[in-house]
Amino acid sequence: MTAANRVMQSYGRCCASPNFFDTFYQHFLASSPAIRDKFTKTNMVAQKQLLRAGILNLVLYARGMSDTKLRALGQSHSREGLDIRPELYDLWLDSLLLAVKEHDKDADTDILAAWREVLGKGINLIKSFY
Ligand code: HEM
């Protein structure tokens, strides 16, 4: 199975696990004051739904989907927009992997490495718009 397909299956198990996105935001917000500052006025219920689709788009991009959606995310997160500094994506990915480890009972080191590889491609594209 390709890395992108293994990630897709792992993501399915994560989404089926209650509180996966809560766990992600707990880790992410705890990772830096710079992250917490960005979400002070955010409706986190809505944000979790947006992230659900955002992660799916990262996986679909690695499976060959057009880059249109990720380019739009790159623009919204750029310095003219939300101003998300590129190094904050490392904290984002580390937080996501912690959440995957806790919510996907099948997550082993291979699956976690697949997540890093697969999401890394789309994250690099988003960062390139900064
Ligand atoms: C908004 C996805 C990384 C902070 C959003 C939205 C999506 C999204 C889909 C809503 C639509 C939009 O504004 O374009 C993602 C994905 C990421 C990522 C897939 C990883 C590749 C980050 C990082 C930060 C961040 C590293 C750092 C703090 C925000 C903020 C908003 C936002 C502050 C707006 C929240 C509000 O409306 O108050 N993100 N994001 N994102 N993202 Fe991200």
PDB file of C-alpha atoms and ligand atoms in Angstrom:
ATOM      1  CA  MET A   1       0.000   0.000   0.000  1.00  0.00           C
ATOM      2  CA  THR A   2       1.250   3.504  -0.751  1.00  0.00           C
ATOM      3  CA  ALA A   3       2.134   5.841   2.110  1.00  0.00           C
ATOM      4  CA  ALA A   4      -0.779   8.146   1.149  1.00  0.00           C
ATOM      5  CA  ASN A   5      -3.260   5.267   1.310  1.00  0.00           C
ATOM      6  CA  ARG A   6      -1.970   4.127   4.688  1.00  0.00           C
ATOM      7  CA  VAL A   7      -2.383   7.665   5.968  1.00  0.00           C
ATOM      8  CA  MET A   8      -5.909   7.806   4.537  1.00  0.00           C
ATOM      9  CA  GLN A   9      -6.843   4.651   6.455  1.00  0.00           C
ATOM     10  CA  SER A  10      -5.206   5.892   9.633  1.00  0.00           C
ATOM     11  CA  TYR A  11      -7.054   9.217   9.266  1.00  0.00           C
ATOM     12  CA  GLY A  12     -10.325   7.285   8.937  1.00  0.00           C
ATOM     13  CA  ARG A  13      -9.634   5.591  12.289  1.00  0.00           C
ATOM     14  CA  CYS A  14      -8.726   8.951  13.862  1.00  0.00           C
ATOM     15  CA  CYS A  15     -11.921  10.629  12.631  1.00  0.00           C
ATOM     16  CA  ALA A  16     -13.949   7.706  13.994  1.00  0.00           C
ATOM     17  CA  SER A  17     -12.366   8.201  17.411  1.00  0.00           C
ATOM     18  CA  PRO A  18     -14.266  10.732  19.548  1.00  0.00           C
ATOM     19  CA  ASN A  19     -12.231  13.817  20.496  1.00  0.00           C
ATOM     20  CA  PHE A  20      -9.411  13.359  17.978  1.00  0.00           C
ATOM     21  CA  PHE A  21      -9.566  17.049  17.016  1.00  0.00           C
ATOM     22  CA  ASP A  22      -9.848  18.123  20.664  1.00  0.00           C
ATOM     23  CA  THR A  23      -6.666  16.190  21.403  1.00  0.00           C
ATOM     24  CA  PHE A  24      -4.925  17.837  18.457  1.00  0.00           C
ATOM     25  CA  TYR A  25      -5.835  21.373  19.588  1.00  0.00           C
ATOM     26  CA  GLN A  26      -4.891  20.594  23.212  1.00  0.00           C
ATOM     27  CA  HIS A  27      -1.375  19.660  22.065  1.00  0.00           C
ATOM     28  CA  PHE A  28      -1.149  22.428  19.458  1.00  0.00           C
ATOM     29  CA  LEU A  29      -2.276  25.252  21.772  1.00  0.00           C
ATOM     30  CA  ALA A  30       0.025  23.961  24.526  1.00  0.00           C
ATOM     31  CA  SER A  31       3.021  23.933  22.186  1.00  0.00           C
ATOM     32  CA  SER A  32       3.698  27.708  22.100  1.00  0.00           C
ATOM     33  CA  PRO A  33       2.296  31.074  23.226  1.00  0.00           C
ATOM     34  CA  ALA A  34       2.701  32.164  19.576  1.00  0.00           C
ATOM     35  CA  ILE A  35       0.095  29.536  18.650  1.00  0.00           C
ATOM     36  CA  ARG A  36      -2.287  30.433  21.500  1.00  0.00           C
ATOM     37  CA  ASP A  37      -2.147  34.126  20.518  1.00  0.00           C
ATOM     38  CA  LYS A  38      -3.448  33.295  17.047  1.00  0.00           C
ATOM     39  CA  PHE A  39      -6.580  31.533  18.309  1.00  0.00           C
ATOM     40  CA  THR A  40      -7.804  33.904  21.036  1.00  0.00           C
ATOM     41  CA  LYS A  41     -10.875  34.986  19.020  1.00  0.00           C
ATOM     42  CA  THR A  42     -11.504  31.739  17.154  1.00  0.00           C
ATOM     43  CA  ASN A  43     -14.693  29.675  17.318  1.00  0.00           C
ATOM     44  CA  MET A  44     -12.948  26.368  18.039  1.00  0.00           C
ATOM     45  CA  VAL A  45     -16.006  24.231  17.219  1.00  0.00           C
ATOM     46  CA  ALA A  46     -16.022  25.626  13.680  1.00  0.00           C
ATOM     47  CA  GLN A  47     -12.217  25.496  13.510  1.00  0.00           C
ATOM     48  CA  LYS A  48     -12.214  21.737  14.194  1.00  0.00           C
ATOM     49  CA  GLN A  49     -14.516  21.173  11.206  1.00  0.00           C
ATOM     50  CA  LEU A  50     -12.297  23.348   8.991  1.00  0.00           C
ATOM     51  CA  LEU A  51      -9.243  21.392  10.074  1.00  0.00           C
ATOM     52  CA  ARG A  52     -10.985  18.076   9.358  1.00  0.00           C
ATOM     53  CA  ALA A  53     -11.312  19.124   5.696  1.00  0.00           C
ATOM     54  CA  GLY A  54      -7.867  20.750   5.666  1.00  0.00           C
ATOM     55  CA  ILE A  55      -6.116  17.516   6.657  1.00  0.00           C
ATOM     56  CA  LEU A  56      -8.107  15.601   4.052  1.00  0.00           C
ATOM     57  CA  ASN A  57      -6.926  18.073   1.404  1.00  0.00           C
ATOM     58  CA  LEU A  58      -3.302  17.507   2.439  1.00  0.00           C
ATOM     59  CA  VAL A  59      -3.729  13.741   2.025  1.00  0.00           C
ATOM     60  CA  LEU A  60      -5.576  14.076  -1.300  1.00  0.00           C
ATOM     61  CA  TYR A  61      -2.843  16.371  -2.601  1.00  0.00           C
ATOM     62  CA  ALA A  62      -0.253  13.662  -1.868  1.00  0.00           C
ATOM     63  CA  ARG A  63      -2.483  11.252  -3.821  1.00  0.00           C
ATOM     64  CA  GLY A  64      -2.413  13.524  -6.881  1.00  0.00           C
ATOM     65  CA  MET A  65      -5.263  15.984  -6.360  1.00  0.00           C
ATOM     66  CA  SER A  66      -4.733  19.440  -7.862  1.00  0.00           C
ATOM     67  CA  ASP A  67      -2.981  21.970  -5.637  1.00  0.00           C
ATOM     68  CA  THR A  68      -5.765  24.617  -5.885  1.00  0.00           C
ATOM     69  CA  LYS A  69      -7.073  24.160  -2.316  1.00  0.00           C
ATOM     70  CA  LEU A  70      -3.605  24.132  -0.774  1.00  0.00           C
ATOM     71  CA  ARG A  71      -2.591  27.245  -2.682  1.00  0.00           C
ATOM     72  CA  ALA A  72      -5.623  29.004  -1.209  1.00  0.00           C
ATOM     73  CA  LEU A  73      -4.554  27.830   2.290  1.00  0.00           C
ATOM     74  CA  GLY A  74      -1.036  29.075   1.536  1.00  0.00           C
ATOM     75  CA  GLN A  75      -2.447  32.490   0.688  1.00  0.00           C
ATOM     76  CA  SER A  76      -4.761  32.718   3.724  1.00  0.00           C
ATOM     77  CA  HIS A  77      -1.902  31.714   6.059  1.00  0.00           C
ATOM     78  CA  SER A  78       0.718  33.984   4.441  1.00  0.00           C
ATOM     79  CA  ARG A  79       2.203  37.124   6.022  1.00  0.00           C
ATOM     80  CA  GLU A  80      -0.418  39.308   4.321  1.00  0.00           C
ATOM     81  CA  GLY A  81      -3.150  37.130   5.827  1.00  0.00           C
ATOM     82  CA  LEU A  82      -3.078  35.151   9.075  1.00  0.00           C
ATOM     83  CA  ASP A  83       0.718  35.609   9.182  1.00  0.00           C
ATOM     84  CA  ILE A  84       1.637  32.051  10.198  1.00  0.00           C
ATOM     85  CA  ARG A  85       5.422  31.824  10.374  1.00  0.00           C
ATOM     86  CA  PRO A  86       6.812  28.725   8.594  1.00  0.00           C
ATOM     87  CA  GLU A  87       8.390  27.240  11.748  1.00  0.00           C
ATOM     88  CA  LEU A  88       4.942  26.988  13.377  1.00  0.00           C
ATOM     89  CA  TYR A  89       4.092  24.170  10.966  1.00  0.00           C
ATOM     90  CA  ASP A  90       6.644  21.945  12.746  1.00  0.00           C
ATOM     91  CA  LEU A  91       4.639  22.360  15.964  1.00  0.00           C
ATOM     92  CA  TRP A  92       1.439  21.720  13.992  1.00  0.00           C
ATOM     93  CA  LEU A  93       2.764  18.433  12.580  1.00  0.00           C
ATOM     94  CA  ASP A  94       4.232  17.279  15.916  1.00  0.00           C
ATOM     95  CA  SER A  95       0.875  17.965  17.613  1.00  0.00           C
ATOM     96  CA  LEU A  96      -0.985  16.081  14.910  1.00  0.00           C
ATOM     97  CA  LEU A  97       1.289  13.050  15.257  1.00  0.00           C
ATOM     98  CA  LEU A  98       0.755  12.997  19.015  1.00  0.00           C
ATOM     99  CA  ALA A  99      -3.013  13.007  18.418  1.00  0.00           C
ATOM    100  CA  VAL A 100      -2.727  10.225  15.808  1.00  0.00           C
ATOM    101  CA  LYS A 101      -0.672   8.134  18.255  1.00  0.00           C
ATOM    102  CA  GLU A 102      -3.388   8.510  20.881  1.00  0.00           C
ATOM    103  CA  HIS A 103      -6.403   7.884  18.632  1.00  0.00           C
ATOM    104  CA  ASP A 104      -5.312   5.353  15.985  1.00  0.00           C
ATOM    105  CA  LYS A 105      -4.861   2.039  17.777  1.00  0.00           C
ATOM    106  CA  ASP A 106      -2.895   0.704  14.760  1.00  0.00           C
ATOM    107  CA  ALA A 107      -0.449   3.627  14.613  1.00  0.00           C
ATOM    108  CA  ASP A 108       3.079   2.186  14.624  1.00  0.00           C
ATOM    109  CA  THR A 109       6.360   3.872  13.694  1.00  0.00           C
ATOM    110  CA  ASP A 110       5.785   3.111   9.978  1.00  0.00           C
ATOM    111  CA  ILE A 111       2.368   4.746   9.949  1.00  0.00           C
ATOM    112  CA  LEU A 112       3.649   7.776  11.833  1.00  0.00           C
ATOM    113  CA  ALA A 113       6.544   8.103   9.359  1.00  0.00           C
ATOM    114  CA  ALA A 114       4.018   7.857   6.505  1.00  0.00           C
ATOM    115  CA  TRP A 115       2.015  10.737   8.037  1.00  0.00           C
ATOM    116  CA  ARG A 116       5.150  12.898   8.215  1.00  0.00           C
ATOM    117  CA  GLU A 117       6.117  12.129   4.633  1.00  0.00           C
ATOM    118  CA  VAL A 118       2.634  12.541   3.159  1.00  0.00           C
ATOM    119  CA  LEU A 119       1.625  15.742   4.964  1.00  0.00           C
ATOM    120  CA  GLY A 120       5.106  17.198   4.541  1.00  0.00           C
ATOM    121  CA  LYS A 121       4.543  17.629   0.804  1.00  0.00           C
ATOM    122  CA  GLY A 122       1.425  19.762   1.186  1.00  0.00           C
ATOM    123  CA  ILE A 123       2.844  21.660   4.157  1.00  0.00           C
ATOM    124  CA  ASN A 124       5.889  22.631   2.080  1.00  0.00           C
ATOM    125  CA  LEU A 125       3.573  23.987  -0.601  1.00  0.00           C
ATOM    126  CA  ILE A 126       1.568  26.023   1.946  1.00  0.00           C
ATOM    127  CA  LYS A 127       4.763  27.377   3.537  1.00  0.00           C
ATOM    128  CA  SER A 128       6.119  28.393   0.118  1.00  0.00           C
ATOM    129  CA  PHE A 129       3.396  31.083  -0.041  1.00  0.00           C
ATOM    130  CA  TYR A 130       4.508  32.769   3.186  1.00  0.00           C
TER     131      TYR A 130
HETATM  132  C1  HEM B   1      -7.538  28.885   9.655  1.00  0.00           C
HETATM  133  C2  HEM B   1      -6.038  24.632   7.899  1.00  0.00           C
HETATM  134  C3  HEM B   1      -1.686  25.359   9.907  1.00  0.00           C
HETATM  135  C4  HEM B   1      -3.509  29.086  12.354  1.00  0.00           C
HETATM  136  C5  HEM B   1      -7.468  27.710   8.942  1.00  0.00           C
HETATM  137  C6  HEM B   1      -8.508  27.204   8.064  1.00  0.00           C
HETATM  138  C7  HEM B   1      -8.100  26.005   7.591  1.00  0.00           C
HETATM  139  C8  HEM B   1      -6.792  25.757   8.156  1.00  0.00           C
HETATM  140  C9  HEM B   1      -8.834  25.074   6.626  1.00  0.00           C
HETATM  141  C10 HEM B   1      -9.797  27.936   7.710  1.00  0.00           C
HETATM  142  C11 HEM B   1      -9.764  28.510   6.310  1.00  0.00           C
HETATM  143  C12 HEM B   1      -8.713  29.558   6.090  1.00  0.00           C
HETATM  144  O1  HEM B   1      -8.615  30.507   6.904  1.00  0.00           O
HETATM  145  O2  HEM B   1      -7.970  29.433   5.107  1.00  0.00           O
HETATM  146  C13 HEM B   1      -4.714  24.488   8.270  1.00  0.00           C
HETATM  147  C14 HEM B   1      -3.869  23.379   7.867  1.00  0.00           C
HETATM  148  C15 HEM B   1      -2.649  23.598   8.423  1.00  0.00           C
HETATM  149  C16 HEM B   1      -2.734  24.825   9.187  1.00  0.00           C
HETATM  150  C17 HEM B   1      -4.305  22.215   6.972  1.00  0.00           C
HETATM  151  C18 HEM B   1      -1.384  22.759   8.320  1.00  0.00           C
HETATM  152  C19 HEM B   1      -0.836  22.451   7.175  1.00  0.00           C
HETATM  153  C20 HEM B   1      -1.805  26.407  10.783  1.00  0.00           C
HETATM  154  C21 HEM B   1      -0.770  26.829  11.688  1.00  0.00           C
HETATM  155  C22 HEM B   1      -1.277  27.852  12.402  1.00  0.00           C
HETATM  156  C23 HEM B   1      -2.640  28.103  11.920  1.00  0.00           C
HETATM  157  C24 HEM B   1       0.637  26.229  11.817  1.00  0.00           C
HETATM  158  C25 HEM B   1      -0.512  28.575  13.485  1.00  0.00           C
HETATM  159  C26 HEM B   1      -1.052  29.191  14.513  1.00  0.00           C
HETATM  160  C27 HEM B   1      -4.743  29.359  11.813  1.00  0.00           C
HETATM  161  C28 HEM B   1      -5.565  30.493  12.234  1.00  0.00           C
HETATM  162  C29 HEM B   1      -6.740  30.438  11.466  1.00  0.00           C
HETATM  163  C30 HEM B   1      -6.592  29.273  10.571  1.00  0.00           C
HETATM  164  C31 HEM B   1      -5.208  31.537  13.294  1.00  0.00           C
HETATM  165  C32 HEM B   1      -7.939  31.403  11.530  1.00  0.00           C
HETATM  166  C33 HEM B   1      -8.750  31.105  12.780  1.00  0.00           C
HETATM  167  C34 HEM B   1      -9.916  32.056  12.927  1.00  0.00           C
HETATM  168  O3  HEM B   1     -10.773  32.112  12.035  1.00  0.00           O
HETATM  169  O4  HEM B   1      -9.967  32.736  13.973  1.00  0.00           O
HETATM  170  N1  HEM B   1      -6.439  26.812   8.974  1.00  0.00           N
HETATM  171  N2  HEM B   1      -3.990  25.333   9.066  1.00  0.00           N
HETATM  172  N3  HEM B   1      -2.907  27.204  10.924  1.00  0.00           N
HETATM  173  N4  HEM B   1      -5.374  28.674  10.827  1.00  0.00           N
HETATM  174 FE1  HEM B   1      -4.670  27.061   9.907  1.00  0.00          FE
END
